[in-house]
mmCIF file of C-alpha atoms in Angstrom:
data_model
loop_
_atom_site.group_PDB
_atom_site.id
_atom_site.type_symbol
_atom_site.label_atom_id
_atom_site.label_comp_id
_atom_site.label_asym_id
_atom_site.label_seq_id
_atom_site.Cartn_x
_atom_site.Cartn_y
_atom_site.Cartn_z
ATOM 1 C CA MET A 163 0.000 0.000 0.000
ATOM 2 C CA SER A 164 2.705 2.504 0.906
ATOM 3 C CA HIS A 165 4.232 2.058 -2.560
ATOM 4 C CA PHE A 166 1.701 4.505 -3.987
ATOM 5 C CA VAL A 167 1.362 6.944 -1.055
ATOM 6 C CA LYS A 168 4.490 8.965 -1.748
ATOM 7 C CA PRO A 169 3.757 9.168 -5.497
ATOM 8 C CA ALA A 170 0.153 10.184 -4.741
ATOM 9 C CA LEU A 171 1.359 13.051 -2.558
ATOM 10 C CA ALA A 172 4.021 14.001 -5.100
ATOM 11 C CA TYR A 173 1.237 14.182 -7.687
ATOM 12 C CA ALA A 174 -1.473 15.910 -5.641
ATOM 13 C CA LEU A 175 0.531 18.632 -3.909
ATOM 14 C CA PRO A 176 2.089 20.403 -6.909
ATOM 15 C CA VAL A 177 -1.141 20.130 -8.906
ATOM 16 C CA PHE A 178 -3.068 21.630 -5.980
ATOM 17 C CA ALA A 179 -0.536 24.473 -5.714
ATOM 18 C CA LEU A 180 -0.786 25.213 -9.432
ATOM 19 C CA ALA A 181 -4.578 24.971 -9.408
ATOM 20 C CA PHE A 182 -4.755 27.221 -6.341
ATOM 21 C CA CYS A 183 -2.828 29.928 -8.214
ATOM 22 C CA LEU A 184 -4.949 29.509 -11.330
ATOM 23 C CA GLY A 185 -8.091 29.519 -9.201
ATOM 24 C CA ALA A 186 -7.093 32.802 -7.597
ATOM 25 C CA LEU A 187 -6.649 34.323 -11.055
ATOM 26 C CA ARG A 188 -9.936 32.795 -12.198
ATOM 27 C CA VAL A 189 -11.927 34.179 -9.267
ATOM 28 C CA THR A 190 -10.377 37.647 -9.237
ATOM 29 C CA LEU A 191 -9.795 38.384 -12.925
ATOM 30 C CA VAL A 192 -11.709 36.034 -15.203
ATOM 31 C CA GLU A 193 -14.931 35.139 -13.396
ATOM 32 C CA PRO A 194 -16.157 38.739 -12.951
ATOM 33 C CA ARG A 195 -15.874 39.271 -16.715
ATOM 34 C CA ILE A 196 -17.299 36.026 -18.139
ATOM 35 C CA GLY A 197 -19.096 34.295 -15.258
ATOM 36 C CA PRO A 198 -18.266 31.295 -13.113
ATOM 37 C CA LEU A 199 -19.120 28.490 -15.543
ATOM 38 C CA ALA A 200 -17.132 29.921 -18.460
ATOM 39 C CA ALA A 201 -14.219 30.714 -16.138
ATOM 40 C CA VAL A 202 -14.107 27.148 -14.811
ATOM 41 C CA ALA A 203 -14.440 25.840 -18.381
ATOM 42 C CA LEU A 204 -11.256 27.742 -19.247
ATOM 43 C CA GLU A 205 -9.397 26.586 -16.139
ATOM 44 C CA VAL A 206 -10.179 22.848 -16.146
ATOM 45 C CA PRO A 207 -8.301 21.916 -19.353
ATOM 46 C CA VAL A 208 -5.230 23.827 -18.183
ATOM 47 C CA VAL A 209 -5.221 22.039 -14.822
ATOM 48 C CA LEU A 210 -5.764 18.656 -16.495
ATOM 49 C CA ALA A 211 -2.872 19.296 -18.907
ATOM 50 C CA LEU A 212 -0.647 20.238 -15.980
ATOM 51 C CA SER A 213 -1.855 17.127 -14.138
ATOM 52 C CA TRP A 214 -0.859 14.974 -17.124
ATOM 53 C CA LEU A 215 2.652 16.455 -17.067
ATOM 54 C CA VAL A 216 3.053 16.120 -13.290
ATOM 55 C CA ALA A 217 1.749 12.544 -13.383
ATOM 56 C CA GLY A 218 4.338 11.715 -16.049
ATOM 57 C CA ALA A 219 7.154 13.099 -13.922
ATOM 58 C CA VAL A 220 5.911 11.242 -10.839
ATOM 59 C CA LEU A 221 5.503 7.959 -12.720
ATOM 60 C CA ARG A 222 9.000 8.284 -14.177
ATOM 61 C CA ARG A 223 10.339 8.695 -10.627
ATOM 62 C CA TRP A 224 8.138 5.978 -9.097
ATOM 63 C CA PRO A 225 7.034 3.493 -11.786
ATOM 64 C CA GLN A 226 3.726 1.842 -10.876
ATOM 65 C CA ASP A 227 1.723 -1.014 -12.309
ATOM 66 C CA TRP A 228 -1.848 -0.217 -13.359
ATOM 67 C CA PRO A 229 -3.558 -1.137 -10.042
ATOM 68 C CA ARG A 230 -1.112 1.038 -8.099
ATOM 69 C CA ARG A 231 -1.548 3.901 -10.584
ATOM 70 C CA LEU A 232 -5.300 3.621 -9.985
ATOM 71 C CA ALA A 233 -4.758 3.620 -6.201
ATOM 72 C CA MET A 234 -2.313 6.514 -6.525
ATOM 73 C CA GLY A 235 -4.915 8.553 -8.417
ATOM 74 C CA ALA A 236 -7.660 7.695 -5.929
ATOM 75 C CA LEU A 237 -5.512 8.739 -2.981
ATOM 76 C CA ALA A 238 -4.383 11.890 -4.802
ATOM 77 C CA PHE A 239 -8.055 12.729 -5.451
ATOM 78 C CA LEU A 240 -8.862 12.324 -1.747
ATOM 79 C CA VAL A 241 -5.888 14.508 -0.799
ATOM 80 C CA LEU A 242 -6.957 17.126 -3.349
ATOM 81 C CA MET A 243 -10.523 17.172 -2.043
ATOM 82 C CA ALA A 244 -9.295 17.471 1.562
ATOM 83 C CA LEU A 245 -7.065 20.388 0.551
ATOM 84 C CA GLU A 246 -9.955 22.008 -1.345
ATOM 85 C CA LEU A 247 -12.195 21.694 1.724
ATOM 86 C CA ALA A 248 -9.473 23.045 4.018
ATOM 87 C CA THR A 249 -8.992 26.004 1.676
ATOM 88 C CA ALA A 250 -12.731 26.713 1.599
ATOM 89 C CA LEU A 251 -12.917 26.542 5.389
ATOM 90 C CA SER A 252 -9.910 28.844 5.747
ATOM 91 C CA PHE A 253 -11.676 31.423 3.577
ATOM 92 C CA GLY A 254 -14.766 31.312 5.813
ATOM 93 C CA GLN A 255 -16.932 28.938 3.807
ATOM 94 C CA SER A 256 -18.749 26.213 5.740
ATOM 95 C CA ALA A 257 -18.493 22.532 4.820
ATOM 96 C CA ALA A 258 -22.160 22.681 3.787
ATOM 97 C CA GLY A 259 -21.404 25.707 1.609
ATOM 98 C CA PHE A 260 -18.470 23.864 0.060
ATOM 99 C CA LEU A 261 -20.734 20.931 -0.841
ATOM 100 C CA ALA A 262 -23.516 23.222 -2.068
ATOM 101 C CA ALA A 263 -21.062 25.004 -4.366
ATOM 102 C CA MET A 264 -20.280 21.640 -5.966
ATOM 103 C CA ALA A 265 -23.956 21.319 -6.965
ATOM 104 C CA THR A 266 -23.797 24.408 -9.198
ATOM 105 C CA PRO A 267 -22.955 24.052 -12.897
ATOM 106 C CA ALA A 268 -19.479 25.534 -12.323
ATOM 107 C CA GLY A 269 -19.008 23.309 -9.272
ATOM 108 C CA LEU A 270 -20.026 20.178 -11.176
ATOM 109 C CA LEU A 271 -17.639 21.029 -14.000
ATOM 110 C CA GLY A 272 -14.854 21.594 -11.461
ATOM 111 C CA LEU A 273 -15.687 18.295 -9.751
ATOM 112 C CA ALA A 274 -15.570 16.515 -13.115
ATOM 113 C CA GLY A 275 -12.094 17.993 -13.600
ATOM 114 C CA GLN A 276 -11.071 16.788 -10.158
ATOM 115 C CA VAL A 277 -12.293 13.277 -10.963
ATOM 116 C CA GLY A 278 -10.308 13.493 -14.206
ATOM 117 C CA PHE A 279 -7.266 14.501 -12.160
ATOM 118 C CA GLY A 280 -7.748 11.364 -10.067
ATOM 119 C CA LEU A 281 -7.998 9.149 -13.148
ATOM 120 C CA ILE A 282 -4.988 10.547 -15.009
ATOM 121 C CA PRO A 283 -2.372 8.286 -13.341
ATOM 122 C CA ALA A 284 -4.390 5.206 -14.377
ATOM 123 C CA LEU A 285 -5.106 6.510 -17.889
ATOM 124 C CA ARG A 286 -1.612 7.740 -18.620
ATOM 125 C CA PRO A 287 0.762 5.167 -20.089
ATOM 126 C CA GLN A 288 3.766 4.401 -17.920
ATOM 127 C CA PRO A 289 6.471 6.833 -19.149
ATOM 128 C CA SER A 290 9.777 5.354 -20.191
ATOM 129 C CA GLY A 291 13.167 6.330 -18.835
#
């Protein structure tokens, strides 16, 4: 089990940091101009592309068979969601508000992106060398 914990953290933490920065730009600069759904629609592909690159680097460092890549992605998804909740709470949002925001169109699109993030290690071919 521990064989995929370190890679999961090495995958989740930099992607969260990058997405946090992009999210700050989205909320402050993009969303007021085009609305929340369009802003998230612009952000999700960028985060998924970055996730693909980070997953490749992590899998080069810690090669995993398919079941461990799936477990790595699942754990990384859980870590990401915990970090997202912690961030929401730190900005004064309640846990109920966090969950309610996920039920909006923008929230559902963001959640779909987060699920995609979790699946990338299993979908991505094992990089060579």
